[in-house]
Amino acid sequence: KWFPKTAATMNYVVVDGSAEKSHKIWLWKGDVFVCTYTTYRIDKEFIDQHRIPFNAIIGDEIQRLGRYKIGKDKKTGKVKASTYKALADLVKATPVFVGMSGKLRKKGAQDLWDYLHLINPTFWSSKWRVYNQFLEIEQGFFGKQIGATKNPKVLEQAISPFLYHSREAEKYLPPINRQYLWVEMSDEQKRMYK
């Protein structure tokens, strides 16, 4: 709903290639930058130095970002730079963030917190509060054991303002327009097929 009606006339720029090439691309006056999470993470320092502003972020396949914490560097003791952390910093400074994934609802509550925290770190601030409220937790021999989801209806209500189901999104999509194109195999393809 928030995406501008002028989206079709916007200047879309794909950011890829070497650091030298991608740095030049970030400095262009594009309306929309399209890049991978890894490209953004690698170029984050450059983007920060040049104060390149973002009005909105659309993150596709956010389940690929990984986790909130990925460990510490053994030498420095600092938290390792991660794609998740790089994007989380950008999300905090950007008015609109839309994270898309077809897989998040299939995961358990223990996997949802990382993404909900990215979307709204104030509301979803405590991982263990969410775990205690929505997961069965038992004390095992090696520490806490996370079990099945409890209170699934309460969990569904709690996450519904933050996760949009495809059934709801379908209302805004145009009707499907399928066009079938029949293609004949070349003689070489036929030979390879046999």
Coordinates of C-alpha atoms in Angstrom, one line a residue:
K1 CA 0.0 0.0 0.0
W2 CA 2.9 2.4 0.8
F3 CA 4.7 1.8 -2.5
P4 CA 4.5 4.9 -4.7
K5 CA 2.2 4.8 -7.7
T6 CA 5.2 6.1 -9.8
A7 CA 7.1 2.8 -9.2
A8 CA 6.9 2.0 -13.0
T9 CA 8.8 5.2 -13.8
M10 CA 11.5 5.0 -11.2
N11 CA 15.2 4.5 -12.1
Y12 CA 16.2 1.0 -10.9
V13 CA 19.9 0.3 -10.5
V14 CA 21.5 -3.1 -9.9
V15 CA 24.5 -3.0 -7.6
D16 CA 26.9 -5.8 -8.3
G17 CA 30.5 -6.5 -9.3
S18 CA 33.8 -5.6 -7.6
A19 CA 33.9 -3.1 -4.7
E20 CA 35.2 -0.4 -7.1
K21 CA 32.3 -0.9 -9.5
S22 CA 29.7 -1.2 -6.8
H23 CA 30.9 1.9 -5.0
K24 CA 30.4 3.9 -8.3
I25 CA 26.9 2.5 -8.6
W26 CA 25.9 3.5 -5.1
L27 CA 26.8 7.1 -5.9
W28 CA 24.5 7.2 -8.9
K29 CA 21.2 9.0 -8.4
G30 CA 19.0 5.9 -8.7
D31 CA 15.6 5.7 -7.1
V32 CA 15.8 2.0 -6.4
F33 CA 18.9 0.0 -5.7
V34 CA 18.8 -3.7 -6.1
C35 CA 21.5 -5.8 -4.5
T36 CA 22.1 -8.9 -2.6
Y37 CA 22.5 -9.0 1.2
T38 CA 26.1 -9.8 0.9
T39 CA 26.8 -6.9 -1.5
Y40 CA 25.2 -4.5 1.0
R41 CA 27.2 -6.0 3.9
I42 CA 30.4 -5.7 2.0
D43 CA 29.6 -2.1 1.0
K44 CA 28.1 -1.0 4.3
E45 CA 31.1 1.0 5.4
F46 CA 31.2 2.9 2.0
I47 CA 27.5 3.5 2.2
D48 CA 27.8 4.9 5.7
Q49 CA 30.8 7.1 4.8
H50 CA 28.9 8.7 1.9
R51 CA 25.6 8.9 3.9
I52 CA 23.6 7.3 1.2
P53 CA 20.0 7.6 2.4
F54 CA 17.3 4.9 2.0
N55 CA 13.6 5.7 2.3
A56 CA 12.5 2.0 2.2
I57 CA 14.0 -1.4 2.2
I58 CA 12.4 -4.5 0.7
G59 CA 14.3 -7.6 1.8
D60 CA 13.4 -10.7 -0.2
E61 CA 14.0 -14.1 1.3
I62 CA 14.8 -12.7 4.8
Q63 CA 15.2 -16.2 6.2
R64 CA 18.6 -16.3 4.4
L65 CA 19.9 -13.5 6.6
G66 CA 21.0 -15.9 9.3
R67 CA 20.7 -15.3 13.0
Y68 CA 20.9 -12.3 15.4
K69 CA 24.0 -13.6 17.1
I70 CA 26.7 -15.5 15.2
G71 CA 29.5 -15.6 17.8
K72 CA 32.5 -13.6 18.7
D73 CA 35.9 -13.2 17.1
K74 CA 38.4 -15.2 19.2
K75 CA 41.2 -12.6 18.9
T76 CA 39.2 -9.4 19.4
G77 CA 36.3 -10.6 21.4
K78 CA 34.0 -8.5 19.2
V79 CA 30.8 -9.8 17.7
K80 CA 31.5 -10.9 14.2
A81 CA 30.2 -8.7 11.4
S82 CA 27.1 -10.4 10.0
T83 CA 24.7 -9.7 7.2
Y84 CA 21.9 -9.7 9.8
K85 CA 23.7 -7.0 11.9
A86 CA 24.5 -4.9 8.8
L87 CA 20.8 -5.0 7.7
A88 CA 19.5 -4.4 11.2
D89 CA 21.6 -1.2 11.5
L90 CA 20.1 0.0 8.1
V91 CA 16.5 -1.0 9.1
K92 CA 16.8 1.2 12.3
A93 CA 17.7 4.2 10.2
T94 CA 15.1 3.6 7.5
P95 CA 11.4 4.6 7.7
V96 CA 10.0 1.6 5.9
F97 CA 11.1 -2.1 6.0
V98 CA 9.3 -4.9 4.3
G99 CA 10.8 -8.4 4.8
M100 CA 9.5 -11.1 2.5
S101 CA 9.7 -14.8 2.9
G102 CA 7.6 -17.8 2.0
K103 CA 9.2 -19.9 4.7
L104 CA 9.0 -18.0 8.0
R105 CA 5.5 -19.2 9.0
K106 CA 6.6 -22.8 8.5
K107 CA 9.3 -22.4 11.0
G108 CA 8.8 -22.7 14.8
A109 CA 8.6 -19.8 17.2
Q110 CA 12.3 -20.2 18.0
D111 CA 13.2 -19.3 14.5
L112 CA 10.7 -16.3 14.2
W113 CA 12.3 -14.1 16.9
D114 CA 15.3 -13.2 14.8
Y115 CA 13.2 -11.8 12.0
L116 CA 10.6 -10.2 14.3
H117 CA 13.4 -8.5 16.2
L118 CA 14.7 -7.1 12.9
I119 CA 11.3 -5.7 12.0
N120 CA 10.5 -4.2 15.4
P121 CA 13.4 -4.5 17.9
T122 CA 11.4 -2.5 20.5
F123 CA 8.3 -4.7 20.6
W124 CA 10.3 -8.0 20.1
S125 CA 13.2 -7.0 22.4
S126 CA 13.7 -10.1 24.5
K127 CA 14.4 -13.4 22.9
W128 CA 13.9 -15.4 26.1
R129 CA 10.6 -13.6 26.9
V130 CA 9.3 -14.8 23.6
Y131 CA 10.7 -18.2 24.1
N132 CA 9.1 -18.5 27.6
Q133 CA 5.8 -17.3 26.3
F134 CA 5.5 -19.4 23.2
L135 CA 7.7 -22.4 23.6
E136 CA 7.9 -25.4 25.9
I137 CA 11.3 -25.2 27.7
E138 CA 12.7 -27.9 29.8
Q139 CA 15.9 -28.0 31.8
G140 CA 18.1 -30.7 30.2
F141 CA 21.5 -32.2 31.1
F142 CA 23.3 -29.6 29.0
G143 CA 21.0 -26.6 29.7
K144 CA 17.7 -25.5 28.5
Q145 CA 16.0 -27.6 25.8
I146 CA 13.6 -25.8 23.5
G147 CA 10.6 -27.9 22.6
A148 CA 7.3 -27.5 20.7
T149 CA 5.3 -24.3 20.3
K150 CA 2.8 -23.6 23.0
N151 CA -0.1 -21.1 22.8
P152 CA -0.1 -21.2 18.9
K153 CA -3.3 -19.0 18.7
V154 CA -1.8 -16.4 21.0
L155 CA 1.5 -16.5 18.9
E156 CA -0.5 -16.1 15.7
Q157 CA -2.3 -13.0 17.1
A158 CA 1.0 -11.6 18.3
I159 CA 2.8 -12.0 15.0
S160 CA -0.1 -11.1 12.7
P161 CA 0.6 -7.3 12.6
F162 CA 4.2 -8.1 11.6
L163 CA 3.9 -11.0 9.2
Y164 CA 1.6 -10.8 6.2
H165 CA 0.3 -14.1 4.9
S166 CA 0.2 -14.7 1.1
R167 CA -3.6 -15.2 1.3
E168 CA -3.8 -11.5 2.4
A169 CA -1.4 -10.3 -0.2
E170 CA -3.3 -12.0 -3.0
K171 CA -6.0 -9.4 -2.7
Y172 CA -3.6 -6.8 -4.1
L173 CA -2.2 -8.8 -7.0
P174 CA -3.6 -8.5 -10.5
P175 CA -5.2 -11.5 -12.0
I176 CA -2.9 -14.2 -13.3
N177 CA -2.3 -13.9 -17.0
R178 CA -0.7 -17.1 -18.4
Q179 CA 0.5 -17.3 -21.9
Y180 CA 1.7 -20.7 -23.2
L181 CA 4.5 -20.8 -25.8
W182 CA 5.1 -24.1 -27.5
V183 CA 8.7 -24.6 -28.5
E184 CA 10.0 -27.3 -30.8
M185 CA 13.3 -29.0 -30.0
S186 CA 16.2 -28.5 -32.4
D187 CA 17.7 -31.5 -34.1
E188 CA 20.7 -31.4 -31.7
Q189 CA 18.3 -31.3 -28.7
K190 CA 16.3 -34.2 -30.0
R191 CA 19.6 -36.2 -30.5
M192 CA 20.7 -35.4 -26.9
Y193 CA 17.3 -36.3 -25.5
K194 CA 17.5 -39.8 -27.0

